Tab-separated table of C-alpha atoms in Angstrom:
chain	number	residue	atom	x	y	z
A	213	SER	CA	-10.054	372.443	42.716
A	214	GLN	CA	-13.096	374.198	41.920
A	215	TYR	CA	-13.548	371.700	38.776
A	216	ALA	CA	-13.075	368.953	41.447
A	217	GLU	CA	-15.643	370.349	43.598
A	218	ASN	CA	-18.051	370.746	40.925
A	219	LEU	CA	-17.815	367.230	39.510
A	220	LYS	CA	-18.173	366.247	43.375
A	221	GLN	CA	-21.408	367.967	43.478
A	222	MET	CA	-23.119	366.750	40.005
A	223	ILE	CA	-21.835	363.002	41.018
A	224	SER	CA	-23.672	363.643	44.421
A	225	LEU	CA	-26.794	365.435	43.151
A	226	ALA	CA	-26.874	362.486	40.419
A	227	ARG	CA	-26.633	359.859	42.956
A	228	GLU	CA	-29.218	361.333	45.239
A	229	ALA	CA	-31.349	361.616	42.183
A	230	ASN	CA	-30.986	357.976	41.680
A	231	VAL	CA	-29.374	358.648	38.035
A	232	PRO	CA	-26.545	356.658	37.012
A	233	ILE	CA	-23.739	358.972	35.939
A	234	VAL	CA	-20.544	358.049	34.114
A	235	LEU	CA	-17.649	360.649	33.342
A	236	MET	CA	-15.824	360.952	30.636
A	237	ASN	CA	-11.539	361.944	30.224
A	238	PRO	CA	-12.559	364.371	26.831
A	239	ALA	CA	-9.176	364.449	24.149
A	240	SER	CA	-7.835	367.339	22.563
A	241	ASN	CA	-5.697	368.025	19.065
A	242	LEU	CA	-2.325	367.216	20.490
A	243	LYS	CA	-0.586	367.324	17.516
A	244	ASP	CA	-1.936	369.748	14.774
A	245	THR	CA	-3.223	372.617	17.132
A	246	PRO	CA	-0.660	375.261	18.027
A	247	PRO	CA	-1.479	377.244	21.052
A	248	PHE	CA	-4.021	380.329	20.103
A	249	LYS	CA	-2.066	382.844	22.075
A	250	ILE	CA	1.484	382.666	22.857
A	251	GLU	CA	3.170	385.182	25.643
A	252	PRO	CA	6.597	385.089	26.108
A	253	ARG	CA	7.533	384.924	30.403
A	254	SER	CA	7.051	387.889	31.908
A	255	ASP	CA	10.376	387.773	34.106
A	256	LEU	CA	13.016	387.786	30.928
A	257	ASN	CA	15.551	390.254	30.886
A	258	GLU	CA	16.471	391.819	27.636
A	259	ARG	CA	19.684	389.656	26.880
A	260	GLU	CA	17.192	386.627	27.574
A	261	ALA	CA	14.633	388.214	25.393
A	262	ALA	CA	16.837	388.448	22.438
A	263	GLU	CA	18.801	385.300	22.976
A	264	PHE	CA	15.044	383.182	23.096
A	265	GLU	CA	14.222	385.307	19.902
A	266	ASN	CA	17.369	384.613	18.066
A	267	LEU	CA	17.175	380.801	18.849
A	268	PHE	CA	13.808	380.630	17.839
A	269	THR	CA	13.947	382.753	14.460
A	270	GLN	CA	16.779	380.045	14.056
A	271	ALA	CA	15.018	377.230	14.443
A	272	ARG	CA	11.849	378.007	12.389
A	273	ALA	CA	14.556	378.557	9.451
A	274	ALA	CA	16.991	375.322	10.060
A	275	SER	CA	16.588	372.972	7.515
A	276	VAL	CA	18.065	369.996	9.198
A	277	VAL	CA	16.372	368.593	11.898
A	278	GLY	CA	19.077	367.984	14.558
A	279	ASP	CA	19.677	371.577	14.134
A	280	ARG	CA	16.036	372.881	14.911
A	281	VAL	CA	15.923	370.310	17.740
A	282	GLU	CA	19.112	371.810	19.537
A	283	LEU	CA	18.256	375.101	18.936
A	284	LEU	CA	14.322	374.768	20.515
A	285	GLU	CA	15.780	373.055	23.565
A	286	ARG	CA	17.915	376.013	24.148
A	287	ALA	CA	14.914	378.200	23.652
A	288	VAL	CA	12.631	376.404	25.811
A	289	ALA	CA	15.468	376.108	28.702
A	290	ILE	CA	15.429	380.291	28.363
A	291	ASP	CA	11.235	380.621	28.374
A	292	GLY	CA	9.723	377.124	28.928
A	293	GLN	CA	6.611	379.203	29.387
A	294	HIS	CA	6.452	379.501	25.271
A	295	GLY	CA	4.237	377.464	23.582
A	296	GLY	CA	4.943	377.758	20.364
A	297	ALA	CA	8.574	376.900	21.219
A	298	ARG	CA	6.992	373.704	22.898
A	299	PHE	CA	4.643	373.136	19.627
A	300	LEU	CA	7.335	373.088	17.136
A	301	LEU	CA	9.759	371.307	19.398
A	302	GLY	CA	7.276	368.562	19.724
A	303	HIS	CA	7.124	368.171	15.801
A	304	ALA	CA	10.725	368.817	15.750
A	305	TYR	CA	10.937	365.050	18.064
A	306	LEU	CA	8.179	363.363	15.988
A	307	ALA	CA	10.289	364.137	13.028
A	308	GLN	CA	13.304	362.412	14.879
A	309	CYS	CA	11.295	359.701	15.723
A	310	ARG	CA	11.030	360.340	19.500
A	311	PRO	CA	7.101	360.188	20.310
A	312	GLU	CA	6.963	360.134	24.126
A	313	GLU	CA	9.364	363.450	24.041
A	314	ALA	CA	7.205	364.783	21.434
A	315	ARG	CA	3.864	364.076	23.190
A	316	GLU	CA	5.014	365.736	26.235
A	317	GLN	CA	6.281	368.794	24.050
A	318	PHE	CA	2.384	368.837	22.730
A	319	ILE	CA	0.892	368.646	26.383
A	320	ARG	CA	3.381	371.517	27.559
A	321	ALA	CA	2.249	373.685	24.538
A	322	LYS	CA	-1.407	373.003	25.236
A	323	ASP	CA	-0.865	373.841	28.990
A	324	GLU	CA	0.921	377.004	28.289
A	325	ASP	CA	-1.725	378.278	25.920
A	326	VAL	CA	-2.499	381.680	27.220
A	327	CYS	CA	-6.127	381.393	25.885
A	328	SER	CA	-6.526	377.856	27.015
A	329	LEU	CA	-9.594	376.240	24.800
A	330	ARG	CA	-8.307	372.880	25.202
A	331	MET	CA	-8.221	370.336	28.285
A	332	ILE	CA	-5.151	371.499	30.713
A	333	GLU	CA	-3.526	368.429	32.583
A	334	PRO	CA	-4.598	369.646	35.957
A	335	LEU	CA	-7.812	369.185	34.991
A	336	HIS	CA	-7.597	365.786	33.695
A	337	GLU	CA	-5.798	364.818	36.906
A	338	ALA	CA	-8.724	366.511	39.264
A	339	LEU	CA	-11.359	364.442	36.956
A	340	ARG	CA	-9.345	361.001	37.736
A	341	ALA	CA	-9.060	361.939	41.282
A	342	VAL	CA	-12.894	362.525	41.360
A	343	ALA	CA	-13.495	359.319	39.863
A	344	GLU	CA	-11.209	357.037	41.463
A	345	SER	CA	-12.714	358.602	44.891
A	346	SER	CA	-16.417	358.506	44.401
A	347	ALA	CA	-16.315	355.459	42.528
A	348	THR	CA	-17.404	356.987	39.733
A	349	PRO	CA	-16.719	355.001	36.664
A	350	LEU	CA	-14.727	356.671	33.983
A	351	ILE	CA	-14.370	356.289	30.659
A	352	ASP	CA	-11.010	357.505	29.118
A	353	VAL	CA	-11.589	358.729	25.542
A	354	ARG	CA	-8.154	360.435	25.570
A	355	ARG	CA	-6.236	357.464	26.533
A	356	ASP	CA	-8.781	355.189	23.653
A	357	PHE	CA	-7.801	358.104	20.753
A	358	GLU	CA	-4.048	357.763	22.135
A	359	LEU	CA	-3.955	354.141	21.515
A	360	GLN	CA	-5.559	354.332	17.945
A	361	SER	CA	-3.159	357.029	17.301
A	362	THR	CA	0.045	355.466	15.380
A	363	ASP	CA	2.679	358.012	17.399
A	364	GLY	CA	0.213	357.834	20.698
A	365	ILE	CA	-0.413	362.112	19.732
A	366	PRO	CA	-3.843	362.661	18.328
A	367	GLY	CA	-4.594	364.938	15.604
A	368	ASP	CA	-6.266	366.008	12.254
A	369	ASN	CA	-7.214	362.474	11.797
A	370	PHE	CA	-9.051	362.399	14.853
A	371	PHE	CA	-10.553	365.661	14.909
A	372	LEU	CA	-12.131	368.691	13.135
A	373	ASP	CA	-10.359	371.425	14.964
A	374	HIS	CA	-9.012	371.489	18.582
A	375	ILE	CA	-11.345	369.429	20.400
A	376	HIS	CA	-14.484	368.086	18.012
A	377	PRO	CA	-13.873	364.867	17.248
A	378	SER	CA	-14.723	364.129	13.240
A	379	ILE	CA	-18.208	362.278	12.931
A	380	ASN	CA	-16.156	358.880	12.870
A	381	ASN	CA	-14.724	359.357	16.183
A	382	HIS	CA	-17.842	360.836	17.932
A	383	GLN	CA	-18.829	356.917	16.670
A	384	VAL	CA	-16.091	355.601	18.782
A	385	ILE	CA	-16.662	357.936	21.309
A	386	ALA	CA	-20.545	356.336	21.459
A	387	ARG	CA	-19.254	352.922	20.734
A	388	LEU	CA	-17.233	353.581	24.400
A	389	LEU	CA	-20.668	354.329	26.008
A	390	VAL	CA	-22.178	351.855	24.579
A	391	ASP	CA	-20.172	349.151	25.594
A	392	HIS	CA	-19.881	350.529	29.502
A	393	PHE	CA	-23.976	350.495	29.465
A	394	VAL	CA	-23.556	346.848	28.616
A	395	ALA	CA	-21.020	346.025	31.149
A	396	ALA	CA	-22.977	347.803	33.526
A	397	GLY	CA	-26.231	346.311	32.586
A	398	PHE	CA	-27.976	349.114	31.737
A	399	CYS	CA	-29.017	347.618	28.620
A	400	ARG	CA	-28.680	344.595	26.735
A	401	PRO	CA	-27.244	344.311	23.033
A	402	GLN	CA	-29.629	342.455	20.356
A	403	ALA	CA	-29.349	341.439	16.930
């Protein structure tokens, strides 16, 4: 809610000063950046913690993708807050050509990261809601990168690290901005 309030205030200040404003929904490296810090659920009892650790260890050692998926699904059922298990499950789903389920797991892994350096889903939702309620243009970089990804999940092919796009993808973002400026009438392209 504080993030949304800050956005509203920035939009208001820009409008009061007659400064055009556009919001951008950022992308992040979902596929190739595991959570930076993982903590197990704090309310697991000893039996649950031991069972989770056993399933997680078996899953990492499993050579058959179907077995890995089954073990990780059971582990996540015990501790759904374990970003590492969700990240591995995302890759296991990708290996089974299940990109939508993989994307969901990568997003949950990102959101369960204790050291969250990537934008979490509630902030993406707040950004969209503020843009809509204030009639402020929103350039959805995240969606553009997803559409350009073969499986809809951006990874190292778009980023230098967890959030910083490659030079080519900075150019993609610049093109999105220029296209908005042209469509909004702020500038006219010339030969």
